[in-house]
Coordinates of N, CA, C and O in Angstrom, one line a residue:
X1 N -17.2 -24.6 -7.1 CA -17.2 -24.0 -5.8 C -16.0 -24.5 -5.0 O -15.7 -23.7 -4.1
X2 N -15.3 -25.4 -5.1 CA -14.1 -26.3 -4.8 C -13.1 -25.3 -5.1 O -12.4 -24.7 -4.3
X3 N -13.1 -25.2 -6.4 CA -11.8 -24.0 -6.5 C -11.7 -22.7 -6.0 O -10.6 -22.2 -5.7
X4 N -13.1 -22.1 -5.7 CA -13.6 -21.2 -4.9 C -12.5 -21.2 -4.1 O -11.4 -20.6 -4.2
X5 N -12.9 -21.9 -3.1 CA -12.9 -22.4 -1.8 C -11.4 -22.6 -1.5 O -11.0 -22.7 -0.3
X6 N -10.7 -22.8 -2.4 CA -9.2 -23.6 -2.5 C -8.6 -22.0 -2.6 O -7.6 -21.7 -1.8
X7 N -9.1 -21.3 -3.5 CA -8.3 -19.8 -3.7 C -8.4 -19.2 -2.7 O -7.3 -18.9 -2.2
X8 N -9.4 -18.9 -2.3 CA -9.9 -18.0 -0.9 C -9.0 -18.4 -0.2 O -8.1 -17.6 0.1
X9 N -8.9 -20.3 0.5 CA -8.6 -20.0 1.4 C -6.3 -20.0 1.8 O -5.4 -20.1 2.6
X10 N -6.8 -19.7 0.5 CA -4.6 -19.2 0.0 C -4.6 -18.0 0.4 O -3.6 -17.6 0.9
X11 N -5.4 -17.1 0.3 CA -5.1 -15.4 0.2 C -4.8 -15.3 1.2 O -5.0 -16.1 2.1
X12 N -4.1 -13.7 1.4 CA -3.9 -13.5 2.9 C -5.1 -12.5 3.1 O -5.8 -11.8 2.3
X13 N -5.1 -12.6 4.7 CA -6.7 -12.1 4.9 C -7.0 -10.8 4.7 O -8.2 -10.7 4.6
X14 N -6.3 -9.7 4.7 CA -6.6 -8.6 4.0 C -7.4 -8.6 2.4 O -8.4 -8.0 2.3
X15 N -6.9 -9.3 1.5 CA -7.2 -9.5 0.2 C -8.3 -10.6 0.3 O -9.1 -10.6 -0.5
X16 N -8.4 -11.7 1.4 CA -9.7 -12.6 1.3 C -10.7 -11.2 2.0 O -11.4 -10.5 1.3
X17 N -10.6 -11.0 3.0 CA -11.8 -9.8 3.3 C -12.2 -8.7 1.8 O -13.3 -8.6 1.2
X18 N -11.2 -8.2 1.5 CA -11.9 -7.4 0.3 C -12.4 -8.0 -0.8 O -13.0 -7.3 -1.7
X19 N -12.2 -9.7 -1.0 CA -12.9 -10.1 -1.7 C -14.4 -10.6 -1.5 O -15.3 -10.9 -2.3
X20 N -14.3 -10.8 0.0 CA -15.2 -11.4 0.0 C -16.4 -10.4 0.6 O -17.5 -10.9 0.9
X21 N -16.1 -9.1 0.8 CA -17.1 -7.8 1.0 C -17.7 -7.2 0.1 O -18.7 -6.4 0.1
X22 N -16.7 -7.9 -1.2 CA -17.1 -6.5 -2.5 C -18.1 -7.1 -2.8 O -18.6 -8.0 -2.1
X23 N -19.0 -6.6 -4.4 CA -19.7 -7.2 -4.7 C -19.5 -8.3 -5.8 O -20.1 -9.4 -5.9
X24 N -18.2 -7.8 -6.7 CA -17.8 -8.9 -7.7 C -16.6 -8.8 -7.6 O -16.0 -8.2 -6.7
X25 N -16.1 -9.3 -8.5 CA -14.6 -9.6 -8.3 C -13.5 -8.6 -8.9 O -12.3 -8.3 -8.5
X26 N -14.4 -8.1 -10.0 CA -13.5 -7.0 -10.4 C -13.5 -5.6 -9.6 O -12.5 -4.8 -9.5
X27 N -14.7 -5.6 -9.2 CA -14.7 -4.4 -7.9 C -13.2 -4.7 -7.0 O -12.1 -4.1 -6.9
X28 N -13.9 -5.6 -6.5 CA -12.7 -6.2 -5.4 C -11.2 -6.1 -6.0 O -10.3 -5.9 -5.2
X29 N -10.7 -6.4 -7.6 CA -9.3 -5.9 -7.9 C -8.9 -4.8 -7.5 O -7.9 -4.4 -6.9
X30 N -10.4 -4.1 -8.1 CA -9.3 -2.4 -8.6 C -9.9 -1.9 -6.9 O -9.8 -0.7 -6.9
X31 N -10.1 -2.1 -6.3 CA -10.5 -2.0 -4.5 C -8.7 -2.4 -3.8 O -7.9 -1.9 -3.1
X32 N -8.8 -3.2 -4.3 CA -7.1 -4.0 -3.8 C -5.8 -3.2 -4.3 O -4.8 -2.8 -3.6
X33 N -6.1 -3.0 -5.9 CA -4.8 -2.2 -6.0 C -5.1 -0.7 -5.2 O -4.2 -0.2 -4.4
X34 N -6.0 -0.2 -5.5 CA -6.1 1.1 -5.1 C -5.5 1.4 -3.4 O -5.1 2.5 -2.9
X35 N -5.6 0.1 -2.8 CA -5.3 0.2 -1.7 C -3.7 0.0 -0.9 O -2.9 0.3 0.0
X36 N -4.0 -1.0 -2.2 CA -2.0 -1.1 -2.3 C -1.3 0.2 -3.0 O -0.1 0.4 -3.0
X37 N -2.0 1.0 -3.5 CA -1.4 2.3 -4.4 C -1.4 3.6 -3.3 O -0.5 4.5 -3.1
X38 N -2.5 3.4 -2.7 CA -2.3 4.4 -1.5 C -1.9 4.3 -0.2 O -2.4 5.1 0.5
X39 N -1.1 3.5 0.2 CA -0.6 2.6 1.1 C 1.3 3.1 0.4 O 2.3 3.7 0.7
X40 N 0.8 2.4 -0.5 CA 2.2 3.0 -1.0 C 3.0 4.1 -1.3 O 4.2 4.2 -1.2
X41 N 2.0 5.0 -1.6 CA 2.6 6.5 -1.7 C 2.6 7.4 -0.1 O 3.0 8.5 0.1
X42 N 2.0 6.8 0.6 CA 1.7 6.7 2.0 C 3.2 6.7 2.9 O 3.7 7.3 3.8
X43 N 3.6 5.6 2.2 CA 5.1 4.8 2.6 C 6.2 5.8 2.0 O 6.9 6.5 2.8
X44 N 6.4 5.8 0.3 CA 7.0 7.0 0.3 C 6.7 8.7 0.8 O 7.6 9.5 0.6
X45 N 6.0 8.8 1.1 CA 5.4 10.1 1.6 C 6.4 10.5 2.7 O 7.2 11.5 2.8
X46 N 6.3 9.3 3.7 CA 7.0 9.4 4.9 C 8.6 9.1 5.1 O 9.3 9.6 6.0
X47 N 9.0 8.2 4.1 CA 10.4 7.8 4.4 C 11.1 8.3 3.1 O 12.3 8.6 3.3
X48 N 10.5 8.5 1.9 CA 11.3 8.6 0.8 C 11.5 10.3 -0.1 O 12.1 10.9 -1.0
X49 N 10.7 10.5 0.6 CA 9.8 11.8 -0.7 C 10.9 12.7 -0.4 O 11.5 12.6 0.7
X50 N 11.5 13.9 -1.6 CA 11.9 14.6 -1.1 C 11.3 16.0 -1.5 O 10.1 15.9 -1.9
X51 N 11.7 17.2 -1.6 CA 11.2 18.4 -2.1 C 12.1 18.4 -3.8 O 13.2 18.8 -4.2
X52 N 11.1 17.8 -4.4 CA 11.2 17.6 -6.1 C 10.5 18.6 -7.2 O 9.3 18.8 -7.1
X53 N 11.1 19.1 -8.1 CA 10.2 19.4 -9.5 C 9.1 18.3 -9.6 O 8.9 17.2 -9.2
X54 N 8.1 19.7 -10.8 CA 6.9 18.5 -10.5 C 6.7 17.6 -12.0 O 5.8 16.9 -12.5
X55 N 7.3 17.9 -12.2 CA 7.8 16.3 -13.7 C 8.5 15.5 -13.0 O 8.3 14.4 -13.5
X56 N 9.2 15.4 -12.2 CA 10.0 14.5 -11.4 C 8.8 13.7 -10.4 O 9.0 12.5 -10.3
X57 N 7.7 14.2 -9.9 CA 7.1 13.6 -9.3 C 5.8 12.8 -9.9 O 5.2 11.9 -9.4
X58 N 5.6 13.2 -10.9 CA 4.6 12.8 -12.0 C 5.3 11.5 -12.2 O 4.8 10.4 -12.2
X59 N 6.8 11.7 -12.3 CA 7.5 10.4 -13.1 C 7.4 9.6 -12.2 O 6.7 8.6 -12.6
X60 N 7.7 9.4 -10.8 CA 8.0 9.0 -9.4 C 6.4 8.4 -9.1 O 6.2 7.2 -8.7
X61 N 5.5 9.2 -9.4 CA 4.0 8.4 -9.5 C 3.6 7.5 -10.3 O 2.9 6.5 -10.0
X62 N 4.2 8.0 -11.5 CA 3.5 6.8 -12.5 C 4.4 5.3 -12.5 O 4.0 4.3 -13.1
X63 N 6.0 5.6 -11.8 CA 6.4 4.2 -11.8 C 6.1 3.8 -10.8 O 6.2 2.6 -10.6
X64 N 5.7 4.5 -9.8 CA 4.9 4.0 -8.3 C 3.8 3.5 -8.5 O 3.4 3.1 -7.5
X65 N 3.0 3.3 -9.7 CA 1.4 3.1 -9.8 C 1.6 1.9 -10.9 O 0.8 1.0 -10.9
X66 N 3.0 2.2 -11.8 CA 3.0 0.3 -12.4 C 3.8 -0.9 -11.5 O 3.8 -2.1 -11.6
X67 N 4.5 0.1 -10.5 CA 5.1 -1.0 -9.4 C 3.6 -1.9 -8.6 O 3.4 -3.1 -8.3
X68 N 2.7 -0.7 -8.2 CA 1.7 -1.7 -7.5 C 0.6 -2.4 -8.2 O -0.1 -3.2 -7.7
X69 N 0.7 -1.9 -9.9 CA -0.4 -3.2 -10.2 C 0.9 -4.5 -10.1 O 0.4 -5.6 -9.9
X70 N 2.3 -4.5 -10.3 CA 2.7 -5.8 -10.0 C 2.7 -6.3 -8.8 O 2.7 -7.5 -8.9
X71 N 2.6 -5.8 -7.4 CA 2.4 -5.9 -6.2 C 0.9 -6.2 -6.0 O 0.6 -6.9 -5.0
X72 N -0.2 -5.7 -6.8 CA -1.1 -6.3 -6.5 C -1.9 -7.6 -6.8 O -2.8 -8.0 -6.2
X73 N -1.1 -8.3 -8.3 CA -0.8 -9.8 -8.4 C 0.1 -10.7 -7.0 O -0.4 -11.5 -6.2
X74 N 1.1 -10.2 -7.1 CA 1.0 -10.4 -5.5 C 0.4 -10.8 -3.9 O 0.6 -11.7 -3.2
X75 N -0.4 -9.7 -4.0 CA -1.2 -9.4 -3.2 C -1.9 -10.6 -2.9 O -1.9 -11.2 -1.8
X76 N -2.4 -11.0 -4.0 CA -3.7 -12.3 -3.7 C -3.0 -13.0 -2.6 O -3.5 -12.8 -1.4
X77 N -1.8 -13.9 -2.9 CA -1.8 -15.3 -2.2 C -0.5 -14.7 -1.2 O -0.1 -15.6 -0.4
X78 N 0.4 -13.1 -1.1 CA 1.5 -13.2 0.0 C 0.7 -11.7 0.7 O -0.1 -10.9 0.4
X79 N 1.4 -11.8 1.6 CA 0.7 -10.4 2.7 C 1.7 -8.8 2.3 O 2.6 -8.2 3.0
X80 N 1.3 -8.6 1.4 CA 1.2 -7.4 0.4 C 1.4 -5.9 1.4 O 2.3 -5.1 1.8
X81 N -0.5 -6.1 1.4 CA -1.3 -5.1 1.9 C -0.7 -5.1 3.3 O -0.2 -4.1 3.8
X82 N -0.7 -6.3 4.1 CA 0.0 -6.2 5.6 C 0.8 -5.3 6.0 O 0.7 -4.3 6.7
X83 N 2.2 -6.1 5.0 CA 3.4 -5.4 4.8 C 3.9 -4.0 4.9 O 4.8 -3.5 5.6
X84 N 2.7 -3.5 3.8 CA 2.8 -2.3 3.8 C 2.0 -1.3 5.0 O 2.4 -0.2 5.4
X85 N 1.1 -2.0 5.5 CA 0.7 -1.6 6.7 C 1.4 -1.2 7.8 O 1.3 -0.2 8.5
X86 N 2.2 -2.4 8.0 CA 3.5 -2.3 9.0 C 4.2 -1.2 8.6 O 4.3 -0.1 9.2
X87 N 4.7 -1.4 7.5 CA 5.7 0.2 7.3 C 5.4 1.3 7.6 O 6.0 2.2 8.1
X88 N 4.0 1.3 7.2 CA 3.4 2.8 7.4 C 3.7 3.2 8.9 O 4.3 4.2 9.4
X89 N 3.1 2.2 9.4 CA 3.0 2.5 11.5 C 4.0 2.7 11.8 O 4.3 3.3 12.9
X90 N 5.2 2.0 10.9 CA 6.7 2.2 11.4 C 7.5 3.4 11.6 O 8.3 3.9 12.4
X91 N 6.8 3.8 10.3 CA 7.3 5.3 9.6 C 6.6 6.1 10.5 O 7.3 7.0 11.1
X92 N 5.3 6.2 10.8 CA 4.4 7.3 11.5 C 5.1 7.0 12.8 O 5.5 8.1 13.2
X93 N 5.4 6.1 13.5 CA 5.7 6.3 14.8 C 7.3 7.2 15.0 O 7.8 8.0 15.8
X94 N 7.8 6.3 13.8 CA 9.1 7.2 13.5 C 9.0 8.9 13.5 O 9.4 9.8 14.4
X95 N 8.3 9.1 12.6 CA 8.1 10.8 12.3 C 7.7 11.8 13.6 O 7.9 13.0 13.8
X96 N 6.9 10.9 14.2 CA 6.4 11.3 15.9 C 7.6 11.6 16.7 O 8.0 12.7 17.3
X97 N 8.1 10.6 16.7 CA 9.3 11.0 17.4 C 10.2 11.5 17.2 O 11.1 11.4 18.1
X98 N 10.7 12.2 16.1 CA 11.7 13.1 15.3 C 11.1 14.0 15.8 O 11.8 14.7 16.7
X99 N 9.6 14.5 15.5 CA 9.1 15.2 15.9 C 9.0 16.1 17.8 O 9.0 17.3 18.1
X100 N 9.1 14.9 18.4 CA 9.2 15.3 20.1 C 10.7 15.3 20.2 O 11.2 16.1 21.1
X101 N 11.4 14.7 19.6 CA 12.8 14.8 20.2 C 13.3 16.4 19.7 O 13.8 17.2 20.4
X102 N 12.9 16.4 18.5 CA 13.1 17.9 17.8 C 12.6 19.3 18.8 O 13.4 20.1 19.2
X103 N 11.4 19.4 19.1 CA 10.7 19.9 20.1 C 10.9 20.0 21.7 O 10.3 20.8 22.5
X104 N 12.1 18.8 22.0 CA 12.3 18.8 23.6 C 13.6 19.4 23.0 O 13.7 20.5 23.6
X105 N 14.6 19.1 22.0 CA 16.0 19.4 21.7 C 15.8 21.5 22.1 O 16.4 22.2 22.9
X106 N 15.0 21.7 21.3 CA 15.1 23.3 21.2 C 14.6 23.7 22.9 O 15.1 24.7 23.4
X107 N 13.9 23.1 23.4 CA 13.2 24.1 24.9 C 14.9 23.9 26.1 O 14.9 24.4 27.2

């Protein structure tokens, strides 16, 4: 229970909440990466993506999907999931406003 207690209380609290909601632990992995994987293509979606062939994006997925199982070793003990949180809101707030400026530019 000591070591429990010692791991838990290293993680960052995104990754301690999904562990400590799920039911077992391996739930709670593939719950973590999944979340880091869609968080991520979330992130390229908004800043990176361009208009590609779709073997090009297949490829662009599947090295985006072995980038986050190493991001989600990670995950445990540095703020991963945060991180990427922030970017997301960064990027959305960004896109918003391309969007009004684009919109006031033309009236």
């Amino acid at each position: 229970m000591e070591e429990q207690d010692l791991v838990m209380g290293r993680m960052s609290s995104i990754a301690r909440f999904i562990y400590e909601t799920m039911p077992n632990f391996t739930v709670s992995g593939y719950v973590l990466f999944i979340v880091i994987f869609l968080l991520s293509v979330l992130v390229y979606k908004l800043g990176f993506a361009k208009k590609l062939v779709f073997k090009q994006n297949v490829v662009i997925y599947i090295f985006l999907l072995l980038g986050c199982l190493m991001l989600t070793f990670l995950a445990f003990f540095l703020p991963v999931v945060e991180a990427l949180l922030v970017a997301a809101l960064i990027l959305i707030i960004y896109k918003i406003r391309l969007k009004l400026e684009k919109r006031g530019s033309t009236t």
